[in-house]
GROMACS .gro file of C-alpha atoms in nm:
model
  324
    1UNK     CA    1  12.804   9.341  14.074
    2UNK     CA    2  12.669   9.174  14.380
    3UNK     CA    3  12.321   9.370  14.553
    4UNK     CA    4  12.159   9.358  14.839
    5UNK     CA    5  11.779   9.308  14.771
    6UNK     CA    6  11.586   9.497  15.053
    7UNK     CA    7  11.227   9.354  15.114
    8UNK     CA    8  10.975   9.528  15.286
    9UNK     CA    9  10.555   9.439  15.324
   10UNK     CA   10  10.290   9.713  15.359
   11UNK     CA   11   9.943   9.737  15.227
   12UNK     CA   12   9.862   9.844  14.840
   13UNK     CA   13   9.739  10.177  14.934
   14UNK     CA   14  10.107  10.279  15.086
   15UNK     CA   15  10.327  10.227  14.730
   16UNK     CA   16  10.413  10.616  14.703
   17UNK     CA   17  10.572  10.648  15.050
   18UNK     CA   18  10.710  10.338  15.084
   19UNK     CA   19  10.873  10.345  14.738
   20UNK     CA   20  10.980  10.703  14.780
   21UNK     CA   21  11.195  10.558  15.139
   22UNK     CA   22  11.353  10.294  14.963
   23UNK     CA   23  11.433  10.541  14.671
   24UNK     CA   24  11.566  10.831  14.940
   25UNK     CA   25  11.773  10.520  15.119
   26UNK     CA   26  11.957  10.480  14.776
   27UNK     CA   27  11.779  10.202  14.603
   28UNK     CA   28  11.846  10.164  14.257
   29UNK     CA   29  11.495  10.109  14.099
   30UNK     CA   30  11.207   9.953  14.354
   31UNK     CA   31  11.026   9.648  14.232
   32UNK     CA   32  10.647   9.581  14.381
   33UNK     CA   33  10.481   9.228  14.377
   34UNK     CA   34  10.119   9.323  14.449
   35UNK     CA   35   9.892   9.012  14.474
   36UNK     CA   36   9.622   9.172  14.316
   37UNK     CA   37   9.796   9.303  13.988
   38UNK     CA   38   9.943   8.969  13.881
   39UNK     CA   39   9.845   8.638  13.745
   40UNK     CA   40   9.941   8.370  13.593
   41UNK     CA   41   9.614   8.368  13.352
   42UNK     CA   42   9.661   8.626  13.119
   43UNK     CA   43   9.257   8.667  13.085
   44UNK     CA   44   9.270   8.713  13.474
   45UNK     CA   45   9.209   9.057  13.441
   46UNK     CA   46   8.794   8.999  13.388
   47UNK     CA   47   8.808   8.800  13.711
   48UNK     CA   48   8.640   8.987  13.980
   49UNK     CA   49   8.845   9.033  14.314
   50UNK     CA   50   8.726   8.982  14.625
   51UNK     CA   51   8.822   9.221  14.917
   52UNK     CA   52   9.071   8.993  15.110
   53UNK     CA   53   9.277   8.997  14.721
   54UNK     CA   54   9.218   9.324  14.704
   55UNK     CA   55   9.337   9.461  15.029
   56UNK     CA   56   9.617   9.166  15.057
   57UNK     CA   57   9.980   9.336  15.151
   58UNK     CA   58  10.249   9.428  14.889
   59UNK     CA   59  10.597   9.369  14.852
   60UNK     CA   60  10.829   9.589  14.796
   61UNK     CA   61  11.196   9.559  14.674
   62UNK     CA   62  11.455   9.723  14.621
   63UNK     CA   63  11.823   9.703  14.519
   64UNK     CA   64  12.102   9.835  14.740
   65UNK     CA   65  12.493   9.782  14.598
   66UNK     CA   66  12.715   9.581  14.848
   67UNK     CA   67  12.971   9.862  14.946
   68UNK     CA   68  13.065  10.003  15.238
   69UNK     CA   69  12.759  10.266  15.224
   70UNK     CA   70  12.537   9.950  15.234
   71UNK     CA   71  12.497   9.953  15.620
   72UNK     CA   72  12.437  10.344  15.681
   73UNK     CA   73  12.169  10.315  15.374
   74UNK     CA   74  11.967  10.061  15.547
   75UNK     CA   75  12.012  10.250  15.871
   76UNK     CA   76  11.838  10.530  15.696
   77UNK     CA   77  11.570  10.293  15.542
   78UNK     CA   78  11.479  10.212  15.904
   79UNK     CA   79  11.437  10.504  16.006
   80UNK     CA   80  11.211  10.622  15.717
   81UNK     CA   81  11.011  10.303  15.778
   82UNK     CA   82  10.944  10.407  16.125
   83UNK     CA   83  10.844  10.714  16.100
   84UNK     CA   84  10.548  10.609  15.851
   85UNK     CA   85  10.460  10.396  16.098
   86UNK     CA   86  10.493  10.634  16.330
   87UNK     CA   87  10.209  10.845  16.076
   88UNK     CA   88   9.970  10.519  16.150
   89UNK     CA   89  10.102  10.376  15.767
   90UNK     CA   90  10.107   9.961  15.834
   91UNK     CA   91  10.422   9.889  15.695
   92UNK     CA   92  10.523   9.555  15.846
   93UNK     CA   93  10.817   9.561  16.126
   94UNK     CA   94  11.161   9.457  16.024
   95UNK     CA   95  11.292   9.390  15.657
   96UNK     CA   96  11.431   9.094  15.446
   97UNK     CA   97  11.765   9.097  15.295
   98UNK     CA   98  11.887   8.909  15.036
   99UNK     CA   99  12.213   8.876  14.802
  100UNK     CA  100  12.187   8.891  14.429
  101UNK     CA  101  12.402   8.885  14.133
  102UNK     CA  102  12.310   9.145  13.799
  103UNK     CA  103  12.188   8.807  13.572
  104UNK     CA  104  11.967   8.710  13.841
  105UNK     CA  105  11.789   9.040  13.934
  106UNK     CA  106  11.770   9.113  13.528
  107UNK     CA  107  11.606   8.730  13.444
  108UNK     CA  108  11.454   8.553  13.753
  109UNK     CA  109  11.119   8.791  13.716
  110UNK     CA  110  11.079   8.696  13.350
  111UNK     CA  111  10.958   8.344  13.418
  112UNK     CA  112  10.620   8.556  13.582
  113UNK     CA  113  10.576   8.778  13.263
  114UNK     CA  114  10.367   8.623  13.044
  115UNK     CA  115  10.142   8.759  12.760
  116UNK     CA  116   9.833   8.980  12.891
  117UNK     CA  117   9.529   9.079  12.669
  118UNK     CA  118   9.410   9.435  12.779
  119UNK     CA  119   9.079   9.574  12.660
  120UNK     CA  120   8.955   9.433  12.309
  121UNK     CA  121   9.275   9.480  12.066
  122UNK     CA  122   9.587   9.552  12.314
  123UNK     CA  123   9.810   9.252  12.377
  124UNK     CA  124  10.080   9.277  12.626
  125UNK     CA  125  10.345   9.072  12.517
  126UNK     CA  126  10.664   8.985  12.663
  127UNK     CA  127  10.952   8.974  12.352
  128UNK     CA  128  11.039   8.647  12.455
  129UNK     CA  129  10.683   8.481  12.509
  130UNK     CA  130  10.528   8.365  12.152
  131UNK     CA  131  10.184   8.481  12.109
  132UNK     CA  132   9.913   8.329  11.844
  133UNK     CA  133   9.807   8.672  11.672
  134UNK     CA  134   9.430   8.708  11.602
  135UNK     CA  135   9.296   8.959  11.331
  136UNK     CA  136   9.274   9.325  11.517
  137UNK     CA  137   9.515   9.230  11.746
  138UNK     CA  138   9.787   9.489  11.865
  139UNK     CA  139  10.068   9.348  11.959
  140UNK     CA  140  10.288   9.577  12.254
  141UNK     CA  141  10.595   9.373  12.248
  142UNK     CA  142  10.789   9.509  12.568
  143UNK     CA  143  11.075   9.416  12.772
  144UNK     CA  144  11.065   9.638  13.047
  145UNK     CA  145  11.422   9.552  13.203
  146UNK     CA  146  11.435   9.803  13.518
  147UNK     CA  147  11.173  10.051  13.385
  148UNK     CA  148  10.836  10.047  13.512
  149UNK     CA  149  10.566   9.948  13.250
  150UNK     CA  150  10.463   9.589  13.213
  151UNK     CA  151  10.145   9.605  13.196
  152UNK     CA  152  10.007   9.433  13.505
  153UNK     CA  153   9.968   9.735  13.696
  154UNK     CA  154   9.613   9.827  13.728
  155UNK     CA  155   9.690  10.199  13.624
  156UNK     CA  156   9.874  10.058  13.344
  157UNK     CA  157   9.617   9.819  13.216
  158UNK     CA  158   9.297  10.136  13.270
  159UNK     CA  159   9.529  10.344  13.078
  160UNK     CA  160   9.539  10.089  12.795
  161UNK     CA  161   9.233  10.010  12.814
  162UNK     CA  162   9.131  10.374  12.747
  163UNK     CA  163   9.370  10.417  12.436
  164UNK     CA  164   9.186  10.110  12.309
  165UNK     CA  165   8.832  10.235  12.299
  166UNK     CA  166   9.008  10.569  12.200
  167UNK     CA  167   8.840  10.762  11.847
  168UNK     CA  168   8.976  11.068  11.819
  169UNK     CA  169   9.211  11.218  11.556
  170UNK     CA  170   9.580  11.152  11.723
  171UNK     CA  171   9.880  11.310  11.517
  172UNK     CA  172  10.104  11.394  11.835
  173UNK     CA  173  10.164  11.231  12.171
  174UNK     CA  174  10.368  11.297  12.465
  175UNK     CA  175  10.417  11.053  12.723
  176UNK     CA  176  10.540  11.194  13.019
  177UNK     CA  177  10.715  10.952  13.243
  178UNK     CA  178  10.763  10.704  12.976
  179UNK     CA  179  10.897  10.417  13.165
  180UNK     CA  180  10.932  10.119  12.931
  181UNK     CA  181  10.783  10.292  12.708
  182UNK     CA  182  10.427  10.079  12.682
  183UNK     CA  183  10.215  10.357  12.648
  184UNK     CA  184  10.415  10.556  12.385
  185UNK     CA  185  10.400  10.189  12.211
  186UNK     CA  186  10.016  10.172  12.266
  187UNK     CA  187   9.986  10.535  12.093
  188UNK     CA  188  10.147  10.446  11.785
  189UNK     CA  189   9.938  10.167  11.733
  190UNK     CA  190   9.625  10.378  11.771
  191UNK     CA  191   9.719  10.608  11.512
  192UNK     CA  192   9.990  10.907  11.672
  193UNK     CA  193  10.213  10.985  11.416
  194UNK     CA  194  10.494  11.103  11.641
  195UNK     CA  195  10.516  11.045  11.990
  196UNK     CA  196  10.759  11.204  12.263
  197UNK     CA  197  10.845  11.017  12.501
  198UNK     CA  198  11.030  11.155  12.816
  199UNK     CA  199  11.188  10.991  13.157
  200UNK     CA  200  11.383  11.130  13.446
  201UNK     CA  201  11.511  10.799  13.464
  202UNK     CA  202  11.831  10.756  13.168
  203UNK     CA  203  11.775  10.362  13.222
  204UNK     CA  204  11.410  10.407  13.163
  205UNK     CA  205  11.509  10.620  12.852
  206UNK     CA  206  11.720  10.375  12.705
  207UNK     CA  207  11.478  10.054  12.794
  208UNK     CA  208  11.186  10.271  12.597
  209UNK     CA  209  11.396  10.344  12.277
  210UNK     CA  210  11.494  10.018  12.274
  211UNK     CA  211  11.127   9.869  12.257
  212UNK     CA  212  11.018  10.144  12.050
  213UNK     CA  213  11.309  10.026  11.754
  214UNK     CA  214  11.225   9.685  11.776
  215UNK     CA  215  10.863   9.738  11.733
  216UNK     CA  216  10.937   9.916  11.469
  217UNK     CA  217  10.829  10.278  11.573
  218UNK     CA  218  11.147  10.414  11.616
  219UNK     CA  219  11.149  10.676  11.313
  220UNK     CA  220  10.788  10.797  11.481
  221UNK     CA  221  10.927  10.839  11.866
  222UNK     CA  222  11.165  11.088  12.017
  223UNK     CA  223  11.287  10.999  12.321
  224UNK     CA  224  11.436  11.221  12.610
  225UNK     CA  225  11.609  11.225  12.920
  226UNK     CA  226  11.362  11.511  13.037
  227UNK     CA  227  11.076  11.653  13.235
  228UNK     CA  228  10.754  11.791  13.101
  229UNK     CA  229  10.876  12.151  13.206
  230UNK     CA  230  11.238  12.096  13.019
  231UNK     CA  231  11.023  12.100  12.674
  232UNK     CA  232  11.155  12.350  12.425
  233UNK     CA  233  10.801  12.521  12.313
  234UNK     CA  234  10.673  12.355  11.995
  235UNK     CA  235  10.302  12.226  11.875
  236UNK     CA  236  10.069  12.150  12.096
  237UNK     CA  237  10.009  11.734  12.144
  238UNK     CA  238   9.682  11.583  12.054
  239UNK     CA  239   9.718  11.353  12.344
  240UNK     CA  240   9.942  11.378  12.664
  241UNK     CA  241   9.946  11.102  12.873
  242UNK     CA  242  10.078  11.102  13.202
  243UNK     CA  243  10.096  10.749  13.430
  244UNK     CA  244  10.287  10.863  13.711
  245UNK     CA  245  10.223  10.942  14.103
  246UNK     CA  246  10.031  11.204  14.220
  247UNK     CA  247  10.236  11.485  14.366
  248UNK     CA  248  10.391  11.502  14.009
  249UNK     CA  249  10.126  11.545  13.843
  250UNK     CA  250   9.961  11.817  14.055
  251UNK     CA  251  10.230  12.012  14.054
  252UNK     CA  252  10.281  11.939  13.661
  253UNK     CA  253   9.886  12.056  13.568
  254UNK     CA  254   9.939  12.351  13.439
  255UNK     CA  255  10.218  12.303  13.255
  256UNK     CA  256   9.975  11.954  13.103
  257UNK     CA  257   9.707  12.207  12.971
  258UNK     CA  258   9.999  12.433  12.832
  259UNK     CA  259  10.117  12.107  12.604
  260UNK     CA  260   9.780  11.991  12.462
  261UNK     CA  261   9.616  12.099  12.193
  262UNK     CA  262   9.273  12.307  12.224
  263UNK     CA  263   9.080  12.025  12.167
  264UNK     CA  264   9.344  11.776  12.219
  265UNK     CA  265   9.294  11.473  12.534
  266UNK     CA  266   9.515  11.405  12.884
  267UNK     CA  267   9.523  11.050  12.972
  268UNK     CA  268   9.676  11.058  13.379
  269UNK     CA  269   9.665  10.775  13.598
  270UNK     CA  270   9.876  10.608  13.888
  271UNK     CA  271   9.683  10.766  14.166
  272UNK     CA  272   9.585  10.605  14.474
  273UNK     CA  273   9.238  10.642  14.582
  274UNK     CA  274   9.335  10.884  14.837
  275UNK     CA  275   9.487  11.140  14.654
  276UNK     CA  276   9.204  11.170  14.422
  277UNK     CA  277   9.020  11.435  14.521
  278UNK     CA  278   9.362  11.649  14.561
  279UNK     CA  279   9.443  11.562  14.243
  280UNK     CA  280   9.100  11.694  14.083
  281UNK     CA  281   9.170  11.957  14.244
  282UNK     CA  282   9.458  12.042  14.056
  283UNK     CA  283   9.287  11.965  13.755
  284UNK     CA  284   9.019  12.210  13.800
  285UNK     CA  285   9.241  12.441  13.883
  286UNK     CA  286   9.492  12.429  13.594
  287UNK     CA  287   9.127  12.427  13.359
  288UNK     CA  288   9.148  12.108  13.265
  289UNK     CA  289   8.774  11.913  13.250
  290UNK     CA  290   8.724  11.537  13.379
  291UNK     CA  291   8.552  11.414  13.089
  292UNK     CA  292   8.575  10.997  13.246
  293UNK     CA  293   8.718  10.829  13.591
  294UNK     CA  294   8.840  10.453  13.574
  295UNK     CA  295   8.929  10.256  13.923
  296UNK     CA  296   9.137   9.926  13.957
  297UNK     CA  297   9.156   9.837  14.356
  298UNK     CA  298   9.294  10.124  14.468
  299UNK     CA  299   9.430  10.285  14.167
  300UNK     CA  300   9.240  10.564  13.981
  301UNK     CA  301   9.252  10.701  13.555
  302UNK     CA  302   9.134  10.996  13.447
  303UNK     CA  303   9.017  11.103  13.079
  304UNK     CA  304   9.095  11.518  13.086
  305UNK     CA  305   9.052  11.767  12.793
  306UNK     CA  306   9.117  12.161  12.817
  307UNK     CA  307   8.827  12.274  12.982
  308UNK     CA  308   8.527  12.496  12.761
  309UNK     CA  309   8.186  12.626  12.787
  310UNK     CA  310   8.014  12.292  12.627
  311UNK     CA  311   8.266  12.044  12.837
  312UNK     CA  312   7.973  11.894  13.059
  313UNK     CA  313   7.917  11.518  13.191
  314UNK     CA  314   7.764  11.446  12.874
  315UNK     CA  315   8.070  11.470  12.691
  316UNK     CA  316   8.220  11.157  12.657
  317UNK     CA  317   8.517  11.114  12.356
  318UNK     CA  318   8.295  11.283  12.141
  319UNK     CA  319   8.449  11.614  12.060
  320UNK     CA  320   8.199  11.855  12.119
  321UNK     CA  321   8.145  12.274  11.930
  322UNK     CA  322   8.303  12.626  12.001
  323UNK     CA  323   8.565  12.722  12.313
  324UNK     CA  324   8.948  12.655  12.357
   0.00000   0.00000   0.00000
């Protein structure tokens, strides 16, 4: 199949409306190159940024197929772009198109994807990129194919970096919005004996379950075509980790302190500095207690547990006496 590739340049802080008006023009999957997230040093992530990286544009891509709906679904992306311009958002004027074949959308990227050591133990590692293993490596061996989840996003990388400082007791994980499945893959290599893993996305299901198998941790993972509100009731999860947007996970809160155990741990991340009050918020709200708060640029992580009397500032990881 032949695609039109739809380009379109905004600043870092505008990925959850621009993506969501390529996504409402009919996009399949959007794709963003953000200057700041990617290097070609894989120990680039202990390099400080300056502002002008940190604040320099993204771009955003998505795929459109080349039928006859092309033209009205670029009409639409216009408009969509306008109006958040309109709402003082800087997306850039005008967009770059571009024709692409399947093999060249699915392998061009991979030549930009190279092996990326996260925190003390985690390393990223393409399947196709060798890597010299050290002892107490962990080895996430991920080919991400459309699904989101490399590992170069900042939220990615503070949510992995989290999991690898992580002590407590894991015996079940859910990771909600699984993508690629990176974090589900990070999980069982700190310990989770079972891990569910669900996507909205049916290609991001079946890119997950396929790195899960080849790592070896199929026969610990269920994965599921599924939100967190489509779970059939069952034990509570020691961990639930959630790197999505924000509006989902506000509106998903309460059904997040529902899942996890009394004195189980949420990991959430992917939100942009400007949601995160909102999103606190929500947490407060659904009773669920801020125990630590990573940021990465723009992006912000958040360490949760179900909140109790003794849940204080104080309390780091440690698990602490009494309450549910």
């Amino acid at each position: 199949m032949r695609w039109t590739r739809v380009s379109v340049v905004a600043p870092p802080e505008s990925v959850e409306p621009v993506s969501a008006a390529l996504l409402a023009a009919g996009c399949a999957g959007v794709e963003i190159q953000d200057p700041s997230a990617t290097s070609s040093d894989p120990f680039a992530i202990d390099r400080k940024l300056s502002p002008e990286e940190l604040a320099a544009p993204c771009t955003f891509f998505g795929y459109l197929p080349v039928t006859d709906t092309v033209e009205p679904a670029l009409n639409l992306l216009r408009e969509r772009l306008a109006a958040l311009r309109a709402m003082g958002i800087e997306v850039e004027e005008g967009i770059t198109l571009r024709l692409v074949e399947d093999e060249e959308w699915a392998d061009a990227w991979k030549a930009f994807y190279k092996p990326l050591r996260v925190g003390e133990h985690f390393v990223v590692k393409p399947t196709w990129e060798a890597w010299d293993v050290r002892p107490g490596d962990r080895i996430l061996g991920i080919d991400p194919g459309m699904a989101f989840g490399t590992g170069l996003h900042p939220s990615t990388r503070m949510c992995l970096e989290i999991l690898d400082g992580l002590d407590a007791p894991l015996e079940r994980a859910l990771d909600w919005g699984t993508g690629s499945g990176i974090l589900s893959l990070a999980a069982c290599l700190v310990g989770a004996s079972h891990v569910v893993a669900i996507d909205l996305d049916p290609v991001a299901v079946s890119v997950a379950a396929g790195n899960l198998e080849a790592s070896g941790f199929a026969s610990r993972c269920t994965v599921l075509q599924a939100s967190i509100e489509d779970l059939p009731p069952g034990p509570p999860f020691d961990l639930v980790m959630a790197n999505i947007v924000a509006d989902p996970i506000i509106a998903g809160c309460g059904e997040l302190r529902a899942r996890l155990a009394p004195r189980g741990l949420a990991l959430v991340a992917g939100v942009v500095d400007h949601r995160q009050a909102e999103v606190e918020a929500a947490f407060a709200a659904a009773g669920l207690c801020v125990l630590e708060t990573r940021s990465s640029a723009e992006w912000r992580a958040f360490l949760l547990r179900r909140e109790w009397a003794h849940c204080g500032p104080l309390v780091a990881r440690a698990f602490g006496q009494g309450g549910t």
